[in-house]
XYZ file of C-alpha atoms in Angstrom:
436
model
C 82.265 147.023 144.102
C 81.030 145.400 147.636
C 83.683 147.507 149.199
C 82.297 150.381 146.629
C 78.339 149.465 147.744
C 79.244 149.763 151.063
C 80.483 152.865 150.858
C 77.921 154.308 149.437
C 74.747 153.707 151.179
C 76.662 154.511 154.832
C 77.172 157.926 153.221
C 73.226 158.104 151.944
C 72.602 157.956 155.580
C 74.745 160.367 157.466
C 73.311 162.546 154.746
C 70.197 162.306 156.488
C 71.082 162.145 160.008
C 73.591 165.393 159.163
C 71.107 167.749 157.092
C 68.149 167.273 158.544
C 66.513 168.599 162.189
C 63.907 166.725 164.186
C 60.398 168.550 164.242
C 59.523 170.757 166.639
C 55.622 169.536 165.983
C 55.396 172.268 163.692
C 54.672 171.580 160.353
C 56.983 173.199 158.273
C 60.773 171.502 157.857
C 63.338 173.968 158.797
C 66.040 174.564 155.931
C 69.294 173.183 156.771
C 71.996 175.796 157.903
C 74.789 177.070 154.854
C 77.514 175.535 156.729
C 75.686 172.000 156.906
C 75.674 171.956 152.986
C 78.941 172.972 152.834
C 80.112 169.956 155.333
C 77.333 168.148 153.026
C 79.159 169.250 149.293
C 82.270 168.544 150.897
C 81.732 164.734 152.259
C 79.977 164.298 148.366
C 83.469 165.254 147.266
C 85.543 163.451 149.299
C 83.274 159.624 148.782
C 83.434 160.924 144.935
C 87.420 161.210 145.064
C 87.722 158.118 146.862
C 85.893 156.117 144.054
C 88.037 157.505 141.018
C 90.997 156.722 142.737
C 89.380 153.169 143.681
C 89.043 153.084 140.071
C 92.146 154.301 139.108
C 93.914 151.997 141.062
C 91.580 148.392 139.658
C 92.728 150.008 135.734
C 96.493 149.896 137.096
C 95.306 146.427 138.190
C 94.346 145.107 135.716
C 97.257 145.315 133.247
C 99.322 142.852 134.546
C 95.623 140.677 134.588
C 95.983 140.039 130.713
C 96.392 136.952 129.414
C 97.612 137.843 125.586
C 100.844 136.235 124.761
C 103.744 138.810 124.599
C 104.028 140.541 121.032
C 106.793 138.393 118.643
C 108.953 139.337 116.450
C 107.185 139.825 113.141
C 109.614 139.099 109.871
C 109.926 141.901 107.085
C 108.489 141.866 103.751
C 110.827 141.091 101.746
C 112.526 139.432 104.661
C 115.420 140.428 106.264
C 115.488 139.454 109.919
C 117.447 136.231 110.911
C 115.276 133.350 111.961
C 117.006 132.973 115.447
C 115.169 136.081 116.618
C 112.225 135.297 115.753
C 112.706 132.277 117.737
C 113.981 133.975 121.062
C 113.708 131.001 122.647
C 116.007 129.240 120.574
C 113.225 126.107 119.527
C 112.239 125.758 116.058
C 108.726 124.275 114.458
C 109.596 120.837 114.133
C 108.086 119.258 110.679
C 105.700 117.245 109.826
C 105.284 114.145 111.733
C 104.150 111.089 110.487
C 104.186 107.744 112.261
C 105.585 104.117 111.452
C 103.457 101.473 110.065
C 103.182 97.562 110.627
C 105.925 96.541 112.773
C 107.521 99.688 113.334
C 104.230 100.767 114.849
C 105.439 99.739 118.774
C 108.269 103.025 118.639
C 105.544 105.608 119.394
C 105.574 104.537 122.523
C 109.050 103.343 123.551
C 110.562 105.109 126.620
C 113.732 103.608 125.349
C 113.730 105.159 122.032
C 111.836 108.520 123.054
C 114.903 108.897 125.340
C 117.456 108.374 122.806
C 115.556 111.187 120.749
C 115.811 114.214 124.104
C 120.021 112.759 123.683
C 119.685 113.677 119.823
C 117.257 117.453 120.340
C 120.247 119.815 119.779
C 120.893 118.076 116.291
C 117.325 118.246 115.777
C 116.563 121.595 116.432
C 119.269 122.550 113.980
C 118.161 121.470 110.829
C 114.977 122.403 112.029
C 116.284 126.194 111.818
C 117.639 125.181 108.366
C 114.253 123.955 107.205
C 112.324 127.273 108.508
C 114.875 129.333 106.867
C 113.816 127.351 104.016
C 110.709 127.895 104.301
C 110.775 131.518 104.717
C 112.588 132.058 101.561
C 110.842 129.843 98.957
C 108.015 131.896 100.239
C 109.267 134.771 99.811
C 110.571 133.739 95.945
C 107.226 132.579 94.721
C 105.481 135.522 95.668
C 108.161 137.865 93.154
C 108.744 135.296 90.727
C 107.421 136.081 87.084
C 108.033 135.696 83.384
C 110.249 138.567 82.628
C 112.453 137.627 85.069
C 116.891 137.893 84.499
C 117.788 134.026 86.482
C 120.733 135.355 87.462
C 118.703 138.627 88.938
C 116.125 135.570 90.519
C 119.133 133.555 92.113
C 120.818 135.691 93.462
C 117.937 137.405 95.533
C 117.112 133.802 96.911
C 120.439 133.440 97.543
C 120.934 136.907 99.251
C 117.279 135.986 101.253
C 119.295 133.130 102.078
C 122.056 134.147 103.796
C 120.661 137.016 106.116
C 117.965 134.845 107.433
C 120.417 131.903 108.441
C 122.707 134.080 109.293
C 125.867 132.843 107.898
C 128.161 132.056 109.754
C 130.971 130.470 107.305
C 130.910 126.336 107.443
C 128.487 127.006 110.400
C 125.740 128.451 108.531
C 124.864 128.954 105.082
C 123.937 127.611 101.559
C 124.074 123.694 101.901
C 124.935 124.259 97.618
C 123.479 126.137 94.363
C 120.350 126.871 93.521
C 118.829 125.058 90.898
C 116.509 126.301 88.621
C 116.630 124.088 85.637
C 114.247 124.970 83.356
C 112.029 122.762 80.524
C 113.712 119.524 79.244
C 116.655 120.553 82.040
C 115.736 118.611 85.072
C 118.851 118.963 87.286
C 122.343 120.943 87.969
C 121.218 123.730 86.280
C 122.135 127.135 87.823
C 123.607 130.528 85.487
C 127.215 131.312 85.483
C 128.024 134.953 85.824
C 126.993 136.799 82.656
C 124.445 134.174 81.678
C 121.382 136.102 79.988
C 118.588 133.807 80.433
C 115.475 135.178 80.923
C 112.405 133.026 82.868
C 108.939 133.091 79.886
C 105.870 132.305 80.933
C 105.581 128.964 78.747
C 109.171 127.448 81.179
C 108.734 125.172 83.761
C 111.080 125.477 86.709
C 112.758 123.291 89.268
C 113.974 125.436 91.628
C 116.436 123.393 94.115
C 118.079 125.062 96.903
C 119.112 123.327 100.424
C 120.630 125.541 103.622
C 122.290 123.980 106.587
C 123.426 124.473 110.289
C 127.052 123.168 110.913
C 126.516 120.620 107.696
C 123.007 119.075 108.408
C 121.684 119.731 105.327
C 117.753 120.968 104.192
C 117.393 119.670 100.665
C 114.004 120.419 98.776
C 112.705 121.947 95.876
C 109.635 122.860 93.745
C 108.326 123.812 90.473
C 107.424 126.837 89.241
C 104.949 126.886 85.724
C 102.770 130.278 85.369
C 100.611 128.624 82.330
C 97.490 126.279 84.012
C 98.759 124.157 80.937
C 101.553 122.330 83.032
C 99.572 121.494 86.605
C 99.155 117.919 85.724
C 102.549 117.214 84.831
C 103.207 118.931 88.411
C 100.591 117.406 90.271
C 102.097 114.682 88.966
C 105.658 114.786 90.863
C 104.738 116.643 93.882
C 102.391 113.129 94.874
C 105.161 110.732 93.446
C 106.947 112.493 95.752
C 104.352 112.669 98.450
C 103.832 108.339 97.933
C 107.597 108.375 98.112
C 107.623 109.907 101.923
C 104.611 108.017 102.881
C 106.233 105.057 102.225
C 109.729 105.682 103.512
C 110.912 103.932 106.833
C 112.559 102.267 109.121
C 113.542 99.092 107.282
C 111.889 99.867 104.494
C 114.005 98.486 101.487
C 114.586 101.289 98.838
C 113.443 99.366 95.436
C 109.385 99.466 97.285
C 109.812 103.027 97.126
C 110.565 103.536 94.345
C 108.336 101.223 93.066
C 105.509 103.041 94.631
C 106.612 106.092 93.069
C 106.309 104.767 90.056
C 103.110 103.456 90.071
C 101.833 106.733 91.049
C 104.305 109.083 88.778
C 102.578 107.170 85.753
C 98.596 107.326 86.661
C 99.077 110.830 85.103
C 99.146 112.061 81.721
C 99.573 115.974 80.420
C 98.336 117.447 77.805
C 100.712 119.822 75.984
C 99.709 122.289 73.300
C 97.149 119.348 72.072
C 99.202 116.567 72.340
C 98.768 113.592 75.739
C 101.675 112.724 77.239
C 101.995 110.252 79.966
C 104.051 111.226 82.587
C 107.064 109.059 82.852
C 109.494 108.710 85.859
C 113.267 109.245 85.229
C 114.862 106.239 85.113
C 118.410 107.286 86.038
C 117.568 110.235 88.850
C 117.016 109.272 92.639
C 116.487 110.248 95.340
C 119.656 109.749 97.848
C 120.914 110.127 101.880
C 122.543 112.271 103.475
C 125.617 113.025 105.610
C 126.505 115.935 107.420
C 128.145 118.425 105.035
C 127.430 115.139 102.665
C 124.549 115.885 100.274
C 125.165 112.230 98.487
C 125.829 110.227 101.709
C 126.100 106.490 99.242
C 122.362 105.520 99.021
C 120.335 105.189 96.510
C 116.146 105.719 96.845
C 114.903 105.084 93.270
C 111.923 106.404 91.750
C 111.259 103.344 89.474
C 110.596 99.793 90.193
C 113.668 97.033 90.596
C 115.981 99.075 92.519
C 118.647 97.819 95.311
C 117.364 95.802 98.069
C 118.917 97.840 100.474
C 117.003 99.311 103.335
C 116.709 102.425 105.392
C 117.682 102.919 108.653
C 116.725 104.937 111.878
C 118.312 108.145 112.429
C 119.054 108.114 108.398
C 118.215 112.154 106.383
C 116.515 111.506 103.641
C 116.007 113.833 99.869
C 112.713 112.359 98.700
C 112.818 114.110 95.298
C 110.791 113.071 92.125
C 111.286 113.643 88.406
C 108.340 113.624 86.027
C 108.808 113.737 82.176
C 106.862 114.124 79.227
C 110.827 113.309 77.441
C 111.591 109.910 77.440
C 111.901 109.491 81.179
C 116.093 109.115 80.444
C 118.938 112.345 81.765
C 121.806 112.858 79.780
C 124.935 115.818 80.853
C 124.428 118.575 78.078
C 125.208 122.113 78.559
C 127.819 124.570 79.965
C 128.359 122.998 83.710
C 128.044 124.971 86.632
C 128.443 123.095 89.851
C 131.081 121.829 91.619
C 131.909 119.583 94.681
C 135.061 118.263 96.726
C 134.853 114.426 97.033
C 133.834 113.906 100.212
C 136.598 111.366 100.714
C 139.155 112.426 98.909
C 143.073 112.247 100.317
C 146.147 114.084 99.827
C 146.852 115.155 95.808
C 149.692 116.570 95.682
C 149.237 119.537 92.632
C 151.641 121.209 90.526
C 149.756 124.694 89.789
C 149.880 127.212 92.070
C 147.025 128.520 91.014
C 145.323 124.877 92.103
C 146.643 125.172 95.041
C 145.567 128.112 95.762
C 141.936 127.251 94.457
C 141.607 124.579 96.538
C 142.523 126.477 99.735
C 139.396 129.173 98.372
C 137.147 125.895 98.466
C 138.085 124.388 101.611
C 137.760 127.402 103.601
C 134.319 128.136 101.826
C 132.722 124.968 100.957
C 134.434 121.994 102.468
C 132.938 119.473 101.030
C 129.327 121.056 100.278
C 128.675 121.982 96.011
C 129.563 125.090 94.945
C 128.954 127.073 91.270
C 131.120 129.494 89.646
C 129.301 132.303 90.771
C 130.116 131.732 94.083
C 133.539 132.098 93.261
C 133.640 134.820 91.448
C 131.843 136.199 94.879
C 134.425 135.846 96.675
C 136.842 138.021 94.065
C 138.318 134.850 92.365
C 139.555 134.920 89.053
C 140.503 133.647 86.057
C 140.605 130.123 87.844
C 138.808 127.908 84.939
C 141.951 126.380 84.106
C 142.648 125.940 88.072
C 139.235 124.303 88.212
C 139.829 121.906 85.730
C 143.000 120.733 86.629
C 141.130 119.922 90.498
C 138.382 118.098 88.681
C 141.356 116.232 86.163
C 143.372 114.893 89.754
C 139.995 113.785 90.823
C 139.635 116.547 93.704
C 136.434 118.125 92.774
C 133.903 116.533 90.524
C 131.940 118.240 88.061
C 127.943 118.104 87.921
C 127.172 118.999 84.364
C 123.317 120.184 83.843
C 120.888 116.912 83.395
C 118.610 116.948 80.194
C 116.008 114.958 78.767
C 115.277 115.123 75.158
C 114.776 118.577 73.993
C 111.330 120.268 73.774
C 110.008 117.978 77.041
C 109.098 119.727 80.498
C 110.240 117.808 83.521
C 108.790 118.843 86.976
C 110.793 117.863 90.370
C 109.299 117.871 94.139
C 111.334 117.361 97.050
C 111.380 116.915 100.644
C 114.644 115.917 103.781
C 112.496 113.271 106.033
C 114.747 112.325 109.200
C 113.655 109.017 110.099
C 113.963 109.121 114.170
C 114.079 106.658 116.702
C 109.620 106.567 117.561
C 108.431 108.389 114.209
C 109.082 109.775 110.689
C 109.885 113.814 110.796
C 109.305 115.266 107.285
C 111.689 118.746 108.246
C 111.180 120.905 105.274
C 107.199 120.601 105.118
C 105.412 123.590 104.514
C 102.196 125.321 103.881
C 102.780 125.063 100.307
C 103.680 121.810 99.554
């Protein structure tokens, strides 16, 4: 602007000198000649053009000086863009960070432990990608859930969304286990088989438990849906019990201590259902668990009642902290038609006589390996008339069936679950989101 002001002053002085003649002593000023008037107009026009050019050039320069970040790709509704495209840097958001307590507080500032984390960053980033898929899928499903939905349709919508967002690629990326959508007194391991006509009702309590994985790194996370607000205290009990379990977990923490803290919180809740008050109970024969690569249950169990095992959690381990609150007996048994199956992790070569069983095992090895699957997944792959072959694999000990787990009929069960990682310097709640 300084240059522009200076040019304006010079031009006004030249106008005075160039357009007025010196006085001859007469009182009247001499009229300026037409030529001078034209020169004056041209000079003004030229100055005006210069100003416009400078203004234009300044506008052009202002564009690259903007500090706003470049616009990023946004997820569609319903979700269809793979999360890897939403994060072009290839870095995915970390979960909630919780510091260790007491004797492990030193880990936060240890340079040696920080270096260990830097070495493990690619693995951390992969599991965070799986967690971001989980968050986006469950956000979408929660937005469309309503009474009257066919359970099969709901599961297939959820699973197809996972496949899109995680860029499904054989055993490198995909669904970690079948979508559990157990209702009411059924606590876990129920998903509709093909042809099932079960419809979600207003008074149902549904546990929605699904998993995602990248390179066998599994995110196991669940929540409960109830449309009737009467069930809110039951849901709050299991949600807060799970948060307590997450908070109490840590390196060198005994599993039994986590279970005792969970039970104390869970059983501090009551819920009134149709005029009858129930104390919420922890289901004593259901547990959280450690998670390994391509192994949903990796050997350690995290109880949700006191009196469990003395085994300690260790650095670098993944755990699924899940709690089940029930208005029934607080004890589950196997019941109903089986839908969940999983190849045993440590099974060696077992000879099979039935050609159909060999063929089915080849399909399982190729598509699921040691990840859990359900009958709908076999149907989707084009397998038909496989029930006898599947029973043969189960009888041989190659595949393990996981029937639905049920409390007493007429009761209600709620569940919440998060996957945590015991990093060398801190605890990361991998699956934490804005919703729970």
